[in-house]
Coordinates of C-alpha atoms in Angstrom, one line a residue:
M727 CA -3.3 4.0 99.7
R728 CA -4.1 0.4 99.0
V729 CA -6.5 1.7 96.4
K730 CA -3.9 3.8 94.6
R731 CA -1.5 0.8 94.4
F732 CA -4.2 -1.3 93.0
A733 CA -4.8 1.2 90.3
V734 CA -1.3 1.3 89.3
L735 CA -1.2 -2.5 89.2
I736 CA -4.1 -2.7 86.9
T737 CA -2.6 0.0 84.6
F738 CA 0.8 -2.0 84.6
L739 CA -1.2 -5.2 83.8
L740 CA -3.0 -3.7 81.0
A741 CA 0.0 -2.2 79.4
T742 CA 2.1 -5.4 79.6
S743 CA -0.9 -7.4 78.2
C744 CA -1.4 -4.9 75.2
G745 CA 2.3 -5.3 74.5
A746 CA 2.2 -9.1 74.7
D747 CA -0.3 -9.5 71.7
G748 CA 1.6 -7.0 69.6
S749 CA -1.5 -5.1 68.5
D750 CA -0.3 -1.6 69.3
D751 CA 3.4 -1.4 69.2
T752 CA 4.5 -3.9 66.4
P753 CA 6.4 -1.8 63.8
V754 CA 4.5 -1.4 60.5
K755 CA 6.4 -3.0 57.7
P756 CA 7.2 -0.5 54.9
M757 CA 5.5 -1.2 51.5
F758 CA 7.0 -0.4 48.1
S759 CA 5.3 0.3 44.7
V760 CA 6.2 -1.4 41.3
G761 CA 6.3 0.8 38.3
G762 CA 8.5 2.0 35.5
T763 CA 8.8 3.8 32.1
V764 CA 6.9 3.5 28.9
T765 CA 8.6 4.4 25.5
G766 CA 6.9 4.6 22.1
L767 CA 3.4 4.0 23.1
I768 CA 0.9 5.7 20.7
G769 CA -1.9 3.0 20.8
S770 CA -4.6 2.5 23.3
S771 CA -5.9 -0.2 25.5
M772 CA -2.6 -1.7 26.7
V773 CA -3.0 -3.5 29.9
L774 CA -0.1 -4.6 32.3
H775 CA -0.4 -7.4 34.9
A776 CA 1.8 -8.0 38.0
G777 CA 0.2 -11.1 39.7
S778 CA -3.4 -10.2 40.4
D779 CA -2.9 -6.5 40.1
A780 CA -3.5 -4.9 36.7
V781 CA -3.1 -1.4 35.3
S782 CA -4.4 0.2 32.1
V783 CA -1.8 2.3 30.4
P784 CA -3.3 5.1 28.0
A785 CA -1.8 6.2 24.7
R786 CA 1.3 8.3 24.9
A787 CA 1.9 7.5 28.6
S788 CA 5.5 7.8 29.7
S789 CA 5.3 5.9 33.0
F790 CA 3.0 3.5 34.9
V791 CA 2.7 2.2 38.6
F792 CA 0.7 -0.6 40.0
A793 CA -1.8 0.3 42.8
T794 CA -0.8 -2.6 45.1
A795 CA 2.4 -2.0 47.2
L796 CA 4.5 -4.9 48.2
P797 CA 6.9 -5.4 51.2
A798 CA 10.6 -5.8 51.0
G799 CA 11.5 -9.4 50.1
A800 CA 8.4 -10.0 48.0
S801 CA 8.9 -11.1 44.3
Y802 CA 7.2 -9.4 41.4
S803 CA 6.7 -10.2 37.7
V804 CA 5.3 -7.7 35.2
T805 CA 3.7 -8.9 32.0
I806 CA 1.7 -7.4 29.1
A807 CA -1.8 -8.8 29.3
T808 CA -3.2 -6.7 26.2
Q809 CA -1.1 -5.3 23.5
P810 CA -2.1 -1.8 22.4
S811 CA -4.4 -1.2 19.4
A812 CA -5.5 1.8 17.3
P813 CA -2.9 1.7 15.9
A814 CA -1.6 -1.9 16.6
Q815 CA 1.7 -2.0 18.4
T816 CA 4.0 -4.7 19.8
C817 CA 5.3 -3.9 23.3
T818 CA 7.9 -5.8 25.2
V819 CA 8.9 -5.7 29.0
Q820 CA 12.5 -5.2 30.1
N821 CA 13.6 -5.6 33.9
G822 CA 10.1 -7.1 34.5
A823 CA 10.9 -9.5 37.2
G824 CA 12.7 -9.3 40.6
T825 CA 12.6 -9.0 44.4
I826 CA 11.6 -5.9 46.2
A827 CA 14.5 -4.3 48.0
S828 CA 14.1 -1.4 50.4
A829 CA 12.9 0.9 47.8
N830 CA 10.2 1.4 45.2
V831 CA 10.8 -0.4 41.9
T832 CA 11.1 2.1 39.0
N833 CA 13.3 0.3 36.5
V834 CA 10.6 -1.8 34.8
A835 CA 10.7 -0.6 31.1
I836 CA 7.9 -1.1 28.5
V837 CA 9.1 -0.4 25.0
C838 CA 6.6 -0.3 22.1
S839 CA 7.1 -0.5 18.4
T840 CA 4.4 0.3 15.9
T841 CA 3.3 -2.4 13.5
P842 CA 3.5 -1.2 9.9
Q843 CA 0.2 -0.5 8.3
T844 CA -0.8 -0.8 4.6
A845 CA -2.2 2.3 2.9
I846 CA -4.0 2.2 -0.4
Y847 CA -4.8 5.3 -2.5
V848 CA -7.5 5.0 -5.2
V849 CA -8.1 7.4 -8.1
N850 CA -11.8 7.9 -8.7
S851 CA -12.1 9.7 -12.0
S852 CA -14.9 12.1 -12.7
V853 CA -17.9 11.4 -14.7
I854 CA -18.6 14.6 -16.7
G855 CA -21.4 16.6 -15.2
R856 CA -21.9 14.0 -12.4
S857 CA -19.0 14.2 -10.0
S858 CA -15.6 15.4 -9.2
S859 CA -12.4 13.4 -9.3
Q860 CA -11.0 12.4 -5.9
I861 CA -8.2 10.3 -4.4
S862 CA -9.6 8.3 -1.6
S863 CA -7.5 6.7 1.2
Y864 CA -7.9 3.1 2.6
Q865 CA -6.0 0.9 5.2
M866 CA -5.4 -2.7 4.8
D867 CA -4.7 -4.9 7.9
P868 CA -1.5 -6.6 7.0
A869 CA -2.3 -9.6 9.3
T870 CA -5.8 -10.4 7.8
G871 CA -5.9 -8.5 4.4
T872 CA -9.1 -6.7 5.3
I873 CA -9.6 -3.2 4.0
M874 CA -11.3 -0.2 5.6
R875 CA -12.2 3.1 4.2
V876 CA -10.3 6.1 5.9
V877 CA -13.4 8.2 6.5
G878 CA -13.0 11.8 5.4
A879 CA -9.7 11.3 3.8
N880 CA -10.7 12.2 0.3
T881 CA -8.4 14.6 -1.7
Y882 CA -10.3 16.2 -4.6
A883 CA -8.4 16.4 -7.9
P884 CA -9.1 17.9 -11.4
A885 CA -11.8 16.3 -13.5
C886 CA -9.2 14.4 -15.6
T887 CA -7.5 12.5 -12.9
R888 CA -6.4 9.1 -14.5
T889 CA -3.5 7.4 -12.8
I890 CA -1.5 7.4 -9.7
A891 CA 1.7 5.8 -8.3
L892 CA 3.7 6.0 -5.2
V893 CA 7.4 6.8 -5.5
Q894 CA 9.8 5.4 -2.9
P895 CA 11.8 6.2 -1.0
T896 CA 10.9 9.9 -1.4
R897 CA 7.5 8.9 -0.5
L898 CA 5.8 11.3 -3.0
L899 CA 2.5 10.3 -4.4
L900 CA 2.8 11.1 -8.2
A901 CA -0.4 11.5 -9.9
S902 CA -0.9 12.4 -13.6
F903 CA -3.9 13.9 -15.1
G904 CA -5.1 13.6 -18.8
S905 CA -8.1 13.6 -21.0
P906 CA -11.2 11.7 -19.6
A907 CA -11.6 10.3 -23.2
I908 CA -14.4 12.7 -24.2
D909 CA -14.1 16.4 -25.1
L910 CA -10.7 18.2 -24.8
Y911 CA -9.3 19.2 -21.5
L912 CA -6.1 21.0 -20.6
C913 CA -4.6 18.9 -17.9
S914 CA -1.3 18.7 -16.1
T915 CA 0.9 16.3 -14.2
R916 CA 1.0 16.9 -10.5
I917 CA 2.6 15.6 -7.4
A918 CA 0.8 15.0 -4.1
S919 CA 2.7 14.3 -0.9
A920 CA 1.4 11.4 1.2
D921 CA 1.1 11.9 4.9
L922 CA 2.4 8.5 6.0
T923 CA 1.8 9.3 9.6
S924 CA -1.9 8.5 9.3
G925 CA -2.2 7.2 5.6
N926 CA -4.0 10.3 4.4
I927 CA -3.1 12.4 1.5
A928 CA -2.0 16.1 1.6
A929 CA -3.0 18.7 -0.9
L930 CA -1.9 18.2 -4.5
K931 CA 1.0 20.4 -5.9
E932 CA 1.4 21.2 -9.7
V933 CA 4.5 20.1 -11.2
D934 CA 4.4 21.8 -14.5
G935 CA 2.1 23.6 -16.8
P936 CA -1.0 22.2 -18.6
L937 CA -0.3 19.6 -21.3
E938 CA -3.0 19.0 -23.8
D939 CA -4.8 15.6 -23.8
Q940 CA -1.9 13.6 -22.2
S941 CA -3.7 10.2 -22.5
P942 CA -1.8 8.9 -19.4
I943 CA -1.2 5.2 -19.3
G944 CA 0.7 4.8 -16.0
I945 CA 3.6 6.0 -13.8
Y946 CA 6.4 3.6 -13.1
P947 CA 8.9 4.3 -10.4
H948 CA 12.7 3.7 -10.8
P949 CA 13.9 1.4 -8.0
G950 CA 16.5 4.0 -6.9
G951 CA 13.7 6.4 -5.9
Q952 CA 15.0 9.4 -7.8
L953 CA 13.1 9.0 -11.2
A954 CA 9.5 8.0 -12.1
Y955 CA 8.7 7.3 -15.7
Y956 CA 5.4 8.7 -17.0
L957 CA 4.0 6.7 -20.0
R958 CA 1.6 8.6 -22.3
G959 CA -0.4 6.9 -24.9
E960 CA -1.6 8.0 -28.4
H961 CA -2.4 11.6 -28.3
A962 CA -5.4 12.7 -30.5
Y963 CA -7.5 15.9 -30.6
D964 CA -11.3 15.3 -30.5
E965 CA -12.3 18.4 -32.5
A966 CA -10.5 17.3 -35.6
D967 CA -10.2 14.0 -37.3
D968 CA -6.8 14.8 -38.7
P969 CA -3.9 12.2 -38.6
A970 CA -1.5 15.1 -38.2
D971 CA -3.1 15.7 -34.9
V972 CA -2.1 12.3 -33.7
A973 CA 1.1 12.1 -31.6
P974 CA 2.8 8.8 -30.8
G975 CA 3.3 7.5 -27.2
Q976 CA 6.2 8.8 -25.0
L977 CA 8.0 7.7 -21.9
R978 CA 9.1 10.8 -19.9
P979 CA 11.1 10.7 -16.8
Y980 CA 10.4 13.0 -13.7
N981 CA 13.0 13.7 -11.0
T982 CA 11.1 13.1 -7.8
T983 CA 13.8 14.4 -5.5
V984 CA 13.3 18.0 -6.6
A985 CA 10.8 20.0 -4.6
G986 CA 7.4 19.5 -6.2
G987 CA 9.0 17.2 -8.9
Q988 CA 10.5 18.1 -12.2
A989 CA 10.2 16.7 -15.8
V990 CA 13.7 16.0 -17.0
G991 CA 15.4 15.3 -20.3
T992 CA 13.9 14.6 -23.6
P993 CA 10.8 12.1 -23.8
A994 CA 11.7 9.0 -25.5
S995 CA 9.4 7.3 -28.1
A996 CA 7.2 4.6 -26.6
G997 CA 5.6 3.5 -30.0
V998 CA 2.3 4.2 -31.5
T999 CA -0.1 2.9 -28.9
P1000 CA 1.7 1.9 -25.6
R1001 CA -0.5 -0.1 -23.2
S1002 CA 1.9 -0.8 -20.3
A1003 CA 5.5 -0.9 -19.1
V1004 CA 7.8 -2.5 -16.5
V1005 CA 11.0 -1.2 -15.0
D1006 CA 14.0 -3.6 -14.5
P1007 CA 14.4 -3.9 -10.6
A1008 CA 18.1 -3.1 -11.2
G1009 CA 17.1 0.1 -12.9
R1010 CA 18.9 -0.6 -16.2
F1011 CA 15.9 -0.4 -18.6
V1012 CA 12.2 0.0 -19.1
I1013 CA 10.2 -2.3 -21.3
V1014 CA 7.0 -0.9 -23.1
A1015 CA 4.3 -3.0 -24.7
D1016 CA 3.2 -1.2 -28.0
E1017 CA 0.0 -2.5 -29.5
G1018 CA 0.7 -0.7 -32.8
A1019 CA -1.7 1.3 -35.0
G1020 CA -4.2 -1.4 -35.6
L1021 CA -4.7 -4.8 -37.4
G1022 CA -1.7 -5.7 -39.5
S1023 CA 0.6 -3.1 -38.0
E1024 CA 3.8 -3.8 -36.2
T1025 CA 3.2 -4.7 -32.5
V1026 CA 6.4 -4.7 -30.4
L1027 CA 8.0 -4.9 -27.0
R1028 CA 10.2 -1.8 -26.8
T1029 CA 13.2 -1.7 -24.5
L1030 CA 14.4 1.7 -23.4
A1031 CA 17.6 1.9 -21.5
T1032 CA 18.1 4.2 -18.5
T1033 CA 21.8 4.7 -19.0
T1034 CA 21.6 8.3 -18.1
P1035 CA 20.1 9.7 -15.0
T1036 CA 17.7 12.0 -17.0
A1037 CA 16.3 10.2 -20.0
P1038 CA 15.8 6.8 -21.4
V1039 CA 17.3 5.9 -24.7
A1040 CA 15.9 3.4 -27.2
A1041 CA 17.8 0.0 -27.0
S1042 CA 15.9 -2.8 -28.8
L1043 CA 12.7 -4.0 -30.2
Y1044 CA 10.9 -7.4 -30.2
T1045 CA 8.2 -8.0 -32.7
M1046 CA 5.1 -9.7 -31.2
P1047 CA 2.8 -12.1 -33.2
T1048 CA -0.2 -10.5 -31.6
P1049 CA -0.7 -7.1 -30.1
P1050 CA 0.8 -7.0 -26.5
W1051 CA -0.9 -5.4 -23.6
A1052 CA 0.1 -6.4 -20.1
L1053 CA 3.7 -6.9 -18.9
A1054 CA 5.3 -8.6 -15.8
Y1055 CA 8.9 -8.9 -14.7
A1056 CA 10.1 -11.8 -12.4
A1057 CA 13.6 -11.2 -11.2
A1058 CA 14.3 -14.9 -10.5
G1059 CA 15.1 -15.6 -14.2
P1060 CA 15.0 -12.9 -15.0
Y1061 CA 11.8 -13.4 -17.0
V1062 CA 9.4 -11.1 -18.7
Y1063 CA 5.9 -12.1 -19.4
A1064 CA 3.6 -10.3 -22.1
S1065 CA -0.2 -10.8 -22.7
S1066 CA -2.4 -10.1 -25.5
P1067 CA -6.1 -9.7 -25.3
S1068 CA -6.5 -11.3 -28.8
A1069 CA -4.7 -14.4 -27.8
S1070 CA -5.5 -17.2 -25.1
S1071 CA -1.8 -17.7 -24.7
G1072 CA 0.8 -15.7 -22.7
Y1073 CA 4.3 -14.9 -23.9
A1074 CA 7.5 -15.8 -21.9
F1075 CA 11.0 -14.3 -22.3
T1076 CA 14.3 -14.3 -20.7
V1077 CA 15.9 -10.8 -20.5
D1078 CA 19.6 -9.9 -20.4
A1079 CA 21.2 -7.1 -18.8
A1080 CA 20.7 -4.8 -21.8
G1081 CA 17.0 -5.6 -21.9
K1082 CA 17.2 -7.9 -24.9
L1083 CA 14.3 -10.3 -24.9
T1084 CA 14.5 -14.0 -25.9
P1085 CA 11.5 -16.3 -26.1
I1086 CA 11.6 -19.3 -23.7
G1087 CA 11.1 -22.6 -25.5
G1088 CA 8.2 -22.1 -27.9
G1089 CA 7.6 -18.6 -26.3
T1090 CA 4.0 -19.2 -25.2
F1091 CA 2.2 -20.6 -22.1
A1092 CA -1.5 -21.4 -21.4
S1093 CA -3.1 -18.3 -20.2
M1094 CA -6.8 -17.3 -20.6
P1095 CA -8.6 -15.2 -23.2
G1096 CA -8.7 -11.5 -22.9
V1097 CA -5.8 -10.9 -20.3
K1098 CA -5.0 -7.3 -19.9
L1099 CA -3.5 -7.1 -16.4
Y1100 CA -0.5 -9.0 -14.7
A1101 CA 1.0 -8.8 -11.4
T1102 CA 3.9 -11.0 -10.0
T1103 CA 5.7 -11.9 -6.7
G1104 CA 8.7 -13.4 -8.6
R1105 CA 7.5 -16.8 -7.8
F1106 CA 4.0 -16.5 -9.0
L1107 CA 2.3 -14.7 -11.9
F1108 CA -1.3 -13.4 -11.7
A1109 CA -3.4 -12.5 -14.7
A1110 CA -6.8 -10.7 -15.0
A1111 CA -9.2 -10.6 -17.9
P1112 CA -11.4 -7.4 -17.7
D1113 CA -14.1 -8.6 -20.0
S1114 CA -14.8 -11.8 -18.1
G1115 CA -13.8 -10.3 -14.7
M1116 CA -11.7 -13.3 -13.8
V1117 CA -8.3 -13.7 -12.1
Q1118 CA -5.9 -16.6 -12.5
A1119 CA -2.8 -17.7 -10.6
F1120 CA 0.3 -19.3 -12.2
Q1121 CA 3.4 -20.8 -10.7
I1122 CA 6.8 -19.7 -12.3
G1123 CA 8.8 -22.9 -12.5
G1124 CA 12.5 -23.5 -13.0
T1125 CA 12.1 -23.2 -16.8
G1126 CA 10.3 -19.9 -16.5
I1127 CA 7.2 -21.1 -18.1
P1128 CA 4.1 -20.2 -16.0
V1129 CA 1.8 -23.1 -15.0
K1130 CA -1.7 -22.6 -13.8
V1131 CA -2.5 -23.3 -10.1
G1132 CA -5.9 -23.3 -8.6
V1133 CA -9.0 -22.2 -10.3
A1134 CA -9.9 -18.8 -11.8
L1135 CA -11.8 -16.6 -9.5
A1136 CA -14.2 -13.8 -10.0
S1137 CA -12.3 -10.4 -9.5
G1138 CA -14.6 -9.1 -6.8
G1139 CA -16.3 -6.6 -9.0
T1140 CA -16.8 -5.7 -12.7
T1141 CA -14.1 -4.7 -15.1
P1142 CA -10.7 -5.1 -13.2
V1143 CA -8.4 -2.2 -14.2
Q1144 CA -5.3 -2.7 -12.1
M1145 CA -4.0 -5.3 -9.7
M1146 CA -0.9 -5.1 -7.3
I1147 CA 0.9 -7.3 -4.8
D1148 CA 0.8 -5.7 -1.3
P1149 CA 4.1 -4.9 0.3
S1150 CA 4.3 -8.0 2.4
G1151 CA 3.8 -10.2 -0.6
R1152 CA 0.9 -12.1 0.9
Y1153 CA -2.0 -10.5 -0.9
L1154 CA -3.1 -9.8 -4.4
I1155 CA -5.2 -6.5 -4.5
V1156 CA -7.6 -6.0 -7.5
L1157 CA -9.2 -2.6 -8.4
N1158 CA -12.5 -3.1 -10.3
K1159 CA -13.7 -0.1 -12.2
G1160 CA -17.3 -1.1 -12.4
T1161 CA -19.4 -0.9 -15.5
N1162 CA -18.1 1.1 -18.5
E1163 CA -19.2 4.6 -19.1
F1164 CA -21.8 5.1 -21.9
R1165 CA -24.0 7.9 -23.3
N1166 CA -27.7 7.8 -22.7
A1167 CA -30.4 9.1 -25.0
D1168 CA -29.9 12.7 -24.2
G1169 CA -26.2 12.5 -25.0
N1170 CA -24.9 12.6 -21.5
L1171 CA -22.7 10.0 -19.8
D1172 CA -24.5 7.6 -17.6
S1173 CA -22.8 7.0 -14.2
P1174 CA -20.7 3.9 -14.3
G1175 CA -21.3 1.0 -11.9
Q1176 CA -19.8 0.9 -8.5
S1177 CA -16.0 0.3 -8.2
T1178 CA -14.5 -2.1 -5.8
L1179 CA -11.3 -3.0 -4.1
A1180 CA -10.9 -7.0 -3.6
V1181 CA -8.3 -8.8 -1.9
F1182 CA -7.0 -12.3 -2.5
A1183 CA -4.7 -14.2 -0.1
I1184 CA -1.7 -15.8 -1.9
G1185 CA -1.4 -19.5 -0.9
N1186 CA 1.9 -21.3 -0.6
D1187 CA 1.5 -22.7 -4.0
G1188 CA 0.3 -19.4 -5.4
A1189 CA -3.4 -20.4 -5.6
L1190 CA -5.7 -17.5 -4.6
S1191 CA -8.5 -17.3 -2.1
A1192 CA -10.9 -14.3 -1.6
V1193 CA -10.5 -12.4 1.6
G1194 CA -13.7 -10.9 3.0
T1195 CA -16.0 -8.9 1.0
P1196 CA -14.8 -6.4 -1.5
V1197 CA -14.8 -2.8 -0.4
I1198 CA -16.8 0.0 -2.3
A1199 CA -14.2 2.3 -3.9
S1200 CA -16.6 5.2 -5.3
N1201 CA -17.3 5.3 -9.0
N1202 CA -15.1 5.0 -12.0
A1203 CA -12.0 4.0 -10.2
L1204 CA -9.0 3.9 -12.7
S1205 CA -5.8 3.3 -10.7
F1206 CA -4.4 2.8 -7.2
A1207 CA -1.2 2.9 -5.3
V1208 CA -0.2 0.8 -2.2
T1209 CA 2.5 1.3 0.4
T1210 CA 3.4 0.6 4.1
F1211 CA 3.6 3.4 6.6
V1212 CA 4.3 3.6 10.5
P1213 CA 1.5 5.4 12.2
T1214 CA 2.5 8.2 14.6
F1215 CA -0.9 9.7 15.4

């Protein structure tokens, strides 16, 4: 009996001792997770932090949760340790900090927006018997100006591809095709839609039937986005040296809102040998630089009004002292600038609402010899001379007369053929064709030298500085277009 009572006493003491230290019967505190929703994430490598805890969120995720649970009353703070990339995105945190109540946290919201990217499309014209024409795609980092080739994004085009332009806001890539300068080709104007989800180009669509030897100079979009003006140069058949076979230049509008595009109205005369054009930012007129028919002939700047939605109408002429080539329009004045390869001076004008040109002061400014290309941001003017391969920057002062800033720089290749300002206004992009085509001893064309895309950063004073190393742009590159797009891949 005494033994039994002793056993009961031992059991009671053990039980009371276990309860005293709380090791068995202390209630377990409930733990709660921290998480929430993710919206708009298409990039990879995003990392979130909550104190020492981290979670990687994959592309296209719609939710997240941290692995470490917290007790009620604990504080939490969610931050973005690494923003997503490929494509680059900017994400923000909403409802990111608070105190744990008696429930899981599910209302933290990660909202992501995609950083606009810059797409560049380059026309690489064919060399007869050597290669096919193609339009190749590139992407430029808007933060650094560096260019990267989009691998496998070539769109093959007819052998006579010459020039290209992107029409906004319809975002149609309008490409024209004309004679490659030797032999006679039946070519056509075509439209290619640009896939702006990735920067690549979709298949080309033909706009209208073949037009003989179009001699395309360029395509100039109307700011309203409905029309694009196609400028064709002097038209001459190769098989007959007959003046009757020579047709003057024309400016022809295309309605880009029609499915596939549509030529509209009657082409307007663009002179004998047009070299370039600019469209008034308000859409009121187009100015064409006409080199004329040769030494001693009339060389003019020809203003064509856009008073109807279908066709430009001749408005006025300005006779130039030397044959004009490149044109630029600065809206601040507004001012128009013209270059002439035969002169070492540029020409400056004010322009009124009807497109009438009036020389500023003496009408000239110190340029450099052989300028055939212009680009402008409105505050600065940039000029390139293909023969010397140099690029020069100018400030546009209050008088409208450009003044050189910085030093002339090499264009990043041989024979610059086009330059444009990127959509951010921070960079000048220069396309270099490479060496010119020439016939070898057997009468065939030798392949031209390598084409390049070069980028120059525009300083606060307009002075240029080269960005990185020029990118190879295939052979015989003749034209390019640049735009921004928001990736959705």
